[in-house]
């Protein structure tokens, strides 16, 4: 009889609604969320990176599939998660059925200059999943975002260590770059797309790492859309005549130095074409994330060889240990740059 009563009481408790609390998101919205948050849906790729760094055990989906070379940097649990898509941007797109099937306690949405916050709020209202906006426009936003999410998910200590790293990296870069007159900063072209003829403005978060590292982005304009990748002609690139080209397009990187059409450009003639590492997440862009704290330091060493110190093995390993709890050996780190 006692066992039956105990079982009935447990069933009654399970049927009761979970305790709730009210929090304010980084857009100033007051949102009711469960007292205990165990399952979180990231509604955009930068937030998937944030959760991978801060609370991978609470993720219910990835925003993008992980290619084979990147799998060594992800815990097995994350590799087994479905790709849930996002509320906007490239890649798989979110739908209500997918979100409901993942059973998240909350969702995190990307607050940036291009986000249609009302549209995103309405989309999640249809699922009944509380959505919180996290501000991630620039790398300087990430320390506050980490601390906010750390408090929300009970990961304050980890969040504080990661936030301090980013703040210190930004301060180190600023101290170095501020001492370099703009006229002496290397002229940089960011080559995107299979042919290298898409790029992003100097005021875009897609190219922020270039400016943080003391490069002068030759494509001067204001970002027009969240996706960026504005088309440009080869004639325009030749006229801009960058001294350095950076790209995350491996095929373009492999072919451009042998392409006679590009030989008029200073960066090609001097061999200053650099491939951006992309694991565990792109060090510079797509998605623009906390990886820029590492990527901008590497870029500074590329732009100013011998002047800005970047210990490839030690600095990369320390960053990956702090943010993703992995410690690759020297050979694994070298492969990131191949």
Tab-separated table of C-alpha atoms in Angstrom:
chain	number	residue	atom	x	y	z
A	1	UNK	CA	0.000	0.000	0.000
A	2	UNK	CA	2.804	2.379	0.928
A	3	UNK	CA	4.517	1.671	-2.377
A	4	UNK	CA	1.315	2.416	-4.270
A	5	UNK	CA	0.889	5.725	-2.432
A	6	UNK	CA	4.500	6.663	-3.117
A	7	UNK	CA	4.099	5.851	-6.805
A	8	UNK	CA	0.888	7.886	-6.999
A	9	UNK	CA	2.605	10.843	-5.303
A	10	UNK	CA	5.528	10.698	-7.742
A	11	UNK	CA	3.133	10.604	-10.674
A	12	UNK	CA	1.271	13.610	-9.289
A	13	UNK	CA	4.517	15.569	-8.843
A	14	UNK	CA	5.613	14.701	-12.369
A	15	UNK	CA	2.342	16.027	-13.733
A	16	UNK	CA	2.738	19.385	-11.990
A	17	UNK	CA	4.171	22.238	-14.053
A	18	UNK	CA	7.901	22.831	-13.552
A	19	UNK	CA	8.918	25.727	-11.317
A	20	UNK	CA	9.457	28.876	-13.327
A	21	UNK	CA	11.376	32.121	-12.961
A	22	UNK	CA	11.373	35.381	-14.856
A	23	UNK	CA	14.558	36.610	-16.517
A	24	UNK	CA	15.406	39.559	-18.749
A	25	UNK	CA	17.172	38.817	-22.021
A	26	UNK	CA	19.823	41.007	-23.669
A	27	UNK	CA	17.099	42.795	-25.635
A	28	UNK	CA	15.368	43.868	-22.411
A	29	UNK	CA	12.467	41.425	-22.811
A	30	UNK	CA	11.068	39.789	-19.658
A	31	UNK	CA	10.671	36.077	-20.264
A	32	UNK	CA	9.450	33.244	-18.053
A	33	UNK	CA	11.775	30.238	-18.169
A	34	UNK	CA	12.006	26.995	-16.180
A	35	UNK	CA	13.845	27.203	-12.874
A	36	UNK	CA	16.118	24.405	-14.072
A	37	UNK	CA	17.313	24.551	-17.683
A	38	UNK	CA	18.757	21.324	-19.062
A	39	UNK	CA	17.920	21.460	-22.764
A	40	UNK	CA	18.817	24.493	-24.912
A	41	UNK	CA	18.204	25.111	-28.601
A	42	UNK	CA	20.607	27.473	-30.384
A	43	UNK	CA	18.658	29.295	-33.092
A	44	UNK	CA	21.710	30.555	-34.998
A	45	UNK	CA	25.257	29.289	-35.693
A	46	UNK	CA	27.069	31.782	-33.379
A	47	UNK	CA	24.909	30.564	-30.506
A	48	UNK	CA	25.732	26.979	-31.359
A	49	UNK	CA	29.405	27.923	-30.917
A	50	UNK	CA	28.618	29.690	-27.634
A	51	UNK	CA	26.884	26.612	-26.224
A	52	UNK	CA	29.607	24.288	-27.513
A	53	UNK	CA	32.079	26.361	-25.475
A	54	UNK	CA	29.999	27.013	-22.375
A	55	UNK	CA	27.456	24.215	-21.910
A	56	UNK	CA	27.769	21.465	-24.547
A	57	UNK	CA	25.909	19.014	-22.296
A	58	UNK	CA	22.776	21.183	-22.549
A	59	UNK	CA	22.659	21.381	-26.363
A	60	UNK	CA	19.776	19.594	-28.096
A	61	UNK	CA	20.922	20.209	-31.693
A	62	UNK	CA	23.688	21.672	-33.826
A	63	UNK	CA	23.163	24.553	-36.230
A	64	UNK	CA	25.341	22.889	-38.872
A	65	UNK	CA	26.784	19.502	-39.691
A	66	UNK	CA	30.377	18.797	-38.639
A	67	UNK	CA	32.682	17.718	-41.458
A	68	UNK	CA	35.103	14.849	-40.877
A	69	UNK	CA	38.239	16.976	-40.219
A	70	UNK	CA	36.452	18.806	-37.417
A	71	UNK	CA	35.099	15.826	-35.535
A	72	UNK	CA	38.198	15.422	-33.350
A	73	UNK	CA	37.337	18.736	-31.693
A	74	UNK	CA	33.782	17.765	-30.714
A	75	UNK	CA	32.696	15.446	-27.902
A	76	UNK	CA	30.871	12.323	-29.139
A	77	UNK	CA	27.604	13.542	-27.623
A	78	UNK	CA	27.548	16.626	-29.862
A	79	UNK	CA	28.397	14.648	-32.985
A	80	UNK	CA	25.341	12.487	-32.308
A	81	UNK	CA	22.973	15.484	-32.139
A	82	UNK	CA	20.632	16.323	-35.019
A	83	UNK	CA	21.115	19.450	-37.119
A	84	UNK	CA	18.261	21.666	-36.001
A	85	UNK	CA	18.857	24.638	-38.260
A	86	UNK	CA	18.381	28.250	-37.313
A	87	UNK	CA	15.897	31.086	-37.449
A	88	UNK	CA	17.705	32.740	-40.347
A	89	UNK	CA	20.983	32.651	-42.233
A	90	UNK	CA	22.623	29.965	-44.314
A	91	UNK	CA	22.250	26.247	-43.803
A	92	UNK	CA	19.264	24.294	-42.549
A	93	UNK	CA	16.308	26.457	-41.579
A	94	UNK	CA	14.325	25.972	-38.405
A	95	UNK	CA	10.723	24.836	-38.386
A	96	UNK	CA	8.268	24.473	-35.508
A	97	UNK	CA	8.029	20.694	-35.761
A	98	UNK	CA	11.793	20.318	-35.505
A	99	UNK	CA	11.984	22.535	-32.435
A	100	UNK	CA	9.101	20.777	-30.683
A	101	UNK	CA	10.662	17.406	-31.418
A	102	UNK	CA	13.872	18.483	-29.679
A	103	UNK	CA	11.938	19.349	-26.475
A	104	UNK	CA	14.103	22.336	-25.440
A	105	UNK	CA	13.505	24.163	-22.182
A	106	UNK	CA	14.540	27.422	-23.852
A	107	UNK	CA	15.893	28.720	-27.132
A	108	UNK	CA	18.641	31.284	-27.629
A	109	UNK	CA	18.322	33.694	-30.567
A	110	UNK	CA	20.955	35.906	-32.157
A	111	UNK	CA	20.479	39.607	-31.508
A	112	UNK	CA	22.364	41.606	-34.115
A	113	UNK	CA	21.836	44.655	-36.308
A	114	UNK	CA	19.983	42.631	-38.970
A	115	UNK	CA	17.803	40.378	-36.812
A	116	UNK	CA	14.030	40.720	-37.216
A	117	UNK	CA	13.385	40.216	-33.525
A	118	UNK	CA	9.604	40.336	-33.814
A	119	UNK	CA	9.586	37.673	-36.527
A	120	UNK	CA	11.823	35.425	-34.434
A	121	UNK	CA	9.738	36.016	-31.305
A	122	UNK	CA	6.544	35.158	-33.198
A	123	UNK	CA	8.095	32.001	-34.640
A	124	UNK	CA	8.996	30.678	-31.199
A	125	UNK	CA	5.655	31.778	-29.731
A	126	UNK	CA	4.040	29.237	-32.067
A	127	UNK	CA	6.171	26.484	-30.503
A	128	UNK	CA	5.606	27.521	-26.897
A	129	UNK	CA	9.370	27.505	-26.304
A	130	UNK	CA	10.661	30.566	-24.390
A	131	UNK	CA	13.216	32.451	-26.521
A	132	UNK	CA	15.946	34.702	-25.145
A	133	UNK	CA	17.953	37.093	-27.328
A	134	UNK	CA	21.711	37.172	-26.833
A	135	UNK	CA	23.607	40.155	-28.266
A	136	UNK	CA	26.464	39.037	-30.489
A	137	UNK	CA	27.161	41.783	-33.012
A	138	UNK	CA	30.895	42.176	-32.416
A	139	UNK	CA	33.601	40.204	-30.633
A	140	UNK	CA	33.463	42.812	-27.846
A	141	UNK	CA	29.874	41.641	-27.175
A	142	UNK	CA	30.973	38.102	-26.354
A	143	UNK	CA	32.236	38.599	-22.775
A	144	UNK	CA	28.841	39.990	-21.696
A	145	UNK	CA	27.042	37.254	-23.661
A	146	UNK	CA	29.110	34.530	-22.004
A	147	UNK	CA	28.525	35.951	-18.535
A	148	UNK	CA	24.791	36.335	-19.193
A	149	UNK	CA	24.431	32.782	-20.497
A	150	UNK	CA	26.668	31.453	-17.731
A	151	UNK	CA	24.355	32.914	-15.092
A	152	UNK	CA	21.316	31.588	-16.930
A	153	UNK	CA	22.673	28.041	-17.141
A	154	UNK	CA	24.650	27.887	-13.896
A	155	UNK	CA	28.069	28.001	-15.588
A	156	UNK	CA	29.355	31.237	-14.074
A	157	UNK	CA	32.910	30.063	-13.415
A	158	UNK	CA	33.501	28.777	-16.933
A	159	UNK	CA	31.859	31.844	-18.448
A	160	UNK	CA	34.036	34.202	-16.401
A	161	UNK	CA	37.272	32.512	-17.485
A	162	UNK	CA	36.242	32.567	-21.142
A	163	UNK	CA	35.014	36.174	-20.973
A	164	UNK	CA	38.284	37.324	-19.403
A	165	UNK	CA	40.291	35.596	-22.137
A	166	UNK	CA	38.403	37.509	-24.835
A	167	UNK	CA	38.760	40.809	-22.984
A	168	UNK	CA	42.498	40.271	-22.565
A	169	UNK	CA	42.912	39.274	-26.225
A	170	UNK	CA	41.057	42.396	-27.366
A	171	UNK	CA	43.177	44.590	-25.089
A	172	UNK	CA	46.398	43.002	-26.338
A	173	UNK	CA	45.407	43.494	-29.963
A	174	UNK	CA	44.276	47.078	-29.393
A	175	UNK	CA	47.528	48.002	-27.653
A	176	UNK	CA	49.517	46.603	-30.567
A	177	UNK	CA	47.389	47.977	-33.403
A	178	UNK	CA	46.986	51.452	-31.918
A	179	UNK	CA	50.739	51.918	-32.247
A	180	UNK	CA	50.650	51.239	-36.014
A	181	UNK	CA	49.693	54.223	-38.209
A	182	UNK	CA	46.856	53.384	-40.596
A	183	UNK	CA	49.075	54.188	-43.588
A	184	UNK	CA	51.470	51.414	-42.528
A	185	UNK	CA	48.840	48.723	-42.035
A	186	UNK	CA	48.827	45.972	-44.673
A	187	UNK	CA	46.128	46.213	-47.336
A	188	UNK	CA	44.007	43.053	-47.023
A	189	UNK	CA	41.439	41.414	-49.299
A	190	UNK	CA	39.053	38.804	-47.880
A	191	UNK	CA	38.380	36.291	-50.664
A	192	UNK	CA	35.148	34.325	-50.412
A	193	UNK	CA	33.313	32.010	-52.750
A	194	UNK	CA	34.823	29.296	-54.969
A	195	UNK	CA	36.339	31.912	-57.300
A	196	UNK	CA	37.424	34.300	-54.547
A	197	UNK	CA	35.260	37.045	-56.042
A	198	UNK	CA	32.926	37.623	-53.127
A	199	UNK	CA	33.953	39.665	-50.113
A	200	UNK	CA	32.698	41.711	-47.165
A	201	UNK	CA	32.904	45.356	-46.147
A	202	UNK	CA	35.401	46.682	-43.651
A	203	UNK	CA	32.461	47.541	-41.364
A	204	UNK	CA	31.030	44.031	-41.460
A	205	UNK	CA	31.224	41.598	-38.555
A	206	UNK	CA	32.279	39.051	-41.181
A	207	UNK	CA	35.630	40.846	-41.539
A	208	UNK	CA	36.023	42.226	-38.026
A	209	UNK	CA	39.021	39.999	-37.289
A	210	UNK	CA	40.995	41.732	-40.068
A	211	UNK	CA	40.544	45.149	-38.483
A	212	UNK	CA	41.176	43.816	-34.965
A	213	UNK	CA	44.458	42.344	-36.196
A	214	UNK	CA	45.623	45.625	-37.697
A	215	UNK	CA	44.810	44.935	-41.321
A	216	UNK	CA	43.313	47.527	-43.662
A	217	UNK	CA	40.371	45.897	-45.442
A	218	UNK	CA	40.531	47.259	-49.007
A	219	UNK	CA	36.766	46.834	-49.534
A	220	UNK	CA	35.498	49.980	-47.816
A	221	UNK	CA	31.744	50.052	-47.236
A	222	UNK	CA	28.958	49.325	-44.766
A	223	UNK	CA	27.491	45.833	-44.405
A	224	UNK	CA	24.173	45.601	-46.274
A	225	UNK	CA	22.851	42.210	-45.176
A	226	UNK	CA	23.493	39.561	-42.576
A	227	UNK	CA	24.849	37.173	-45.201
A	228	UNK	CA	27.311	39.562	-46.834
A	229	UNK	CA	29.472	37.922	-49.524
A	230	UNK	CA	29.067	40.810	-51.950
A	231	UNK	CA	30.184	40.072	-55.503
A	232	UNK	CA	33.235	41.886	-56.819
A	233	UNK	CA	35.056	41.685	-60.149
A	234	UNK	CA	38.633	40.563	-60.635
A	235	UNK	CA	39.303	43.951	-62.215
A	236	UNK	CA	38.234	45.601	-58.960
A	237	UNK	CA	40.519	43.371	-56.919
A	238	UNK	CA	43.422	44.167	-59.269
A	239	UNK	CA	42.703	47.893	-58.905
A	240	UNK	CA	42.610	47.567	-55.092
A	241	UNK	CA	45.902	45.629	-55.267
A	242	UNK	CA	45.897	44.078	-51.769
A	243	UNK	CA	49.201	43.154	-50.145
A	244	UNK	CA	47.619	40.220	-48.299
A	245	UNK	CA	44.743	37.891	-49.191
A	246	UNK	CA	42.991	35.800	-46.552
A	247	UNK	CA	40.439	33.148	-47.401
A	248	UNK	CA	38.651	30.175	-45.879
A	249	UNK	CA	38.003	28.693	-49.351
A	250	UNK	CA	40.395	25.766	-49.651
A	251	UNK	CA	39.960	25.217	-53.390
A	252	UNK	CA	40.511	28.889	-54.141
A	253	UNK	CA	43.605	28.887	-51.928
A	254	UNK	CA	45.015	25.878	-53.788
A	255	UNK	CA	44.416	27.324	-57.256
A	256	UNK	CA	44.827	31.098	-57.058
A	257	UNK	CA	48.618	31.158	-56.882
A	258	UNK	CA	48.756	29.292	-60.195
A	259	UNK	CA	46.034	31.345	-61.897
A	260	UNK	CA	47.658	33.798	-64.370
A	261	UNK	CA	44.719	36.206	-64.071
A	262	UNK	CA	45.612	36.935	-60.431
A	263	UNK	CA	49.352	37.417	-60.968
A	264	UNK	CA	49.041	41.207	-61.252
A	265	UNK	CA	48.104	41.437	-57.569
A	266	UNK	CA	50.836	42.188	-55.028
A	267	UNK	CA	49.630	39.542	-52.546
A	268	UNK	CA	49.978	36.798	-55.166
A	269	UNK	CA	53.401	37.912	-56.348
A	270	UNK	CA	54.741	38.038	-52.790
A	271	UNK	CA	53.101	34.778	-51.724
A	272	UNK	CA	51.044	36.421	-48.973
A	273	UNK	CA	47.888	34.330	-49.389
A	274	UNK	CA	46.713	32.745	-46.155
A	275	UNK	CA	44.138	30.057	-45.459
A	276	UNK	CA	42.001	30.668	-42.372
A	277	UNK	CA	41.787	27.602	-40.084
A	278	UNK	CA	38.215	26.413	-39.640
A	279	UNK	CA	38.189	23.860	-36.800
A	280	UNK	CA	36.551	23.415	-34.389
A	281	UNK	CA	34.845	26.490	-35.830
A	282	UNK	CA	36.044	29.016	-38.396
A	283	UNK	CA	38.697	31.229	-36.795
A	284	UNK	CA	37.424	34.349	-38.536
A	285	UNK	CA	33.945	34.049	-39.973
A	286	UNK	CA	30.982	31.893	-41.013
A	287	UNK	CA	29.947	31.892	-38.330
A	288	UNK	CA	31.446	35.018	-36.767
A	289	UNK	CA	32.003	33.778	-33.241
A	290	UNK	CA	34.269	33.771	-30.207
A	291	UNK	CA	36.864	32.039	-32.422
A	292	UNK	CA	37.815	35.538	-33.594
A	293	UNK	CA	39.622	36.012	-30.269
A	294	UNK	CA	42.104	33.365	-31.443
A	295	UNK	CA	41.857	34.119	-35.164
A	296	UNK	CA	42.598	37.829	-34.823
A	297	UNK	CA	45.775	37.064	-32.866
A	298	UNK	CA	46.892	34.629	-35.542
A	299	UNK	CA	46.080	37.188	-38.254
A	300	UNK	CA	48.109	39.853	-36.432
A	301	UNK	CA	51.112	37.519	-36.551
A	302	UNK	CA	50.471	37.029	-40.281
A	303	UNK	CA	50.161	40.745	-40.951
A	304	UNK	CA	53.150	41.669	-38.755
A	305	UNK	CA	55.520	38.672	-38.807
A	306	UNK	CA	58.157	38.985	-36.147
A	307	UNK	CA	56.404	41.863	-34.411
A	308	UNK	CA	53.236	40.286	-33.003
A	309	UNK	CA	53.916	37.121	-31.054
A	310	UNK	CA	51.687	34.123	-31.688
A	311	UNK	CA	52.938	30.721	-30.575
A	312	UNK	CA	51.034	28.492	-32.958
A	313	UNK	CA	51.068	25.352	-30.851
A	314	UNK	CA	50.960	26.744	-27.320
A	315	UNK	CA	48.458	29.559	-27.939
A	316	UNK	CA	46.113	27.425	-30.031
A	317	UNK	CA	46.197	24.589	-27.517
A	318	UNK	CA	45.535	26.913	-24.562
A	319	UNK	CA	42.541	28.451	-26.337
A	320	UNK	CA	41.027	25.099	-27.304
A	321	UNK	CA	41.509	23.733	-23.801
A	322	UNK	CA	39.743	26.712	-22.241
A	323	UNK	CA	36.837	26.928	-24.656
A	324	UNK	CA	36.302	23.370	-25.881
A	325	UNK	CA	38.095	21.104	-23.378
A	326	UNK	CA	40.335	19.557	-26.045
A	327	UNK	CA	44.132	19.520	-26.109
A	328	UNK	CA	45.332	18.696	-29.641
A	329	UNK	CA	48.963	17.719	-30.109
A	330	UNK	CA	51.346	19.711	-32.287
A	331	UNK	CA	50.648	17.593	-35.363
A	332	UNK	CA	46.884	18.088	-35.040
A	333	UNK	CA	47.381	21.845	-34.712
A	334	UNK	CA	49.666	21.919	-37.742
A	335	UNK	CA	46.949	20.196	-39.771
A	336	UNK	CA	44.575	23.051	-38.961
A	337	UNK	CA	46.759	25.268	-41.164
A	338	UNK	CA	47.129	22.855	-44.095
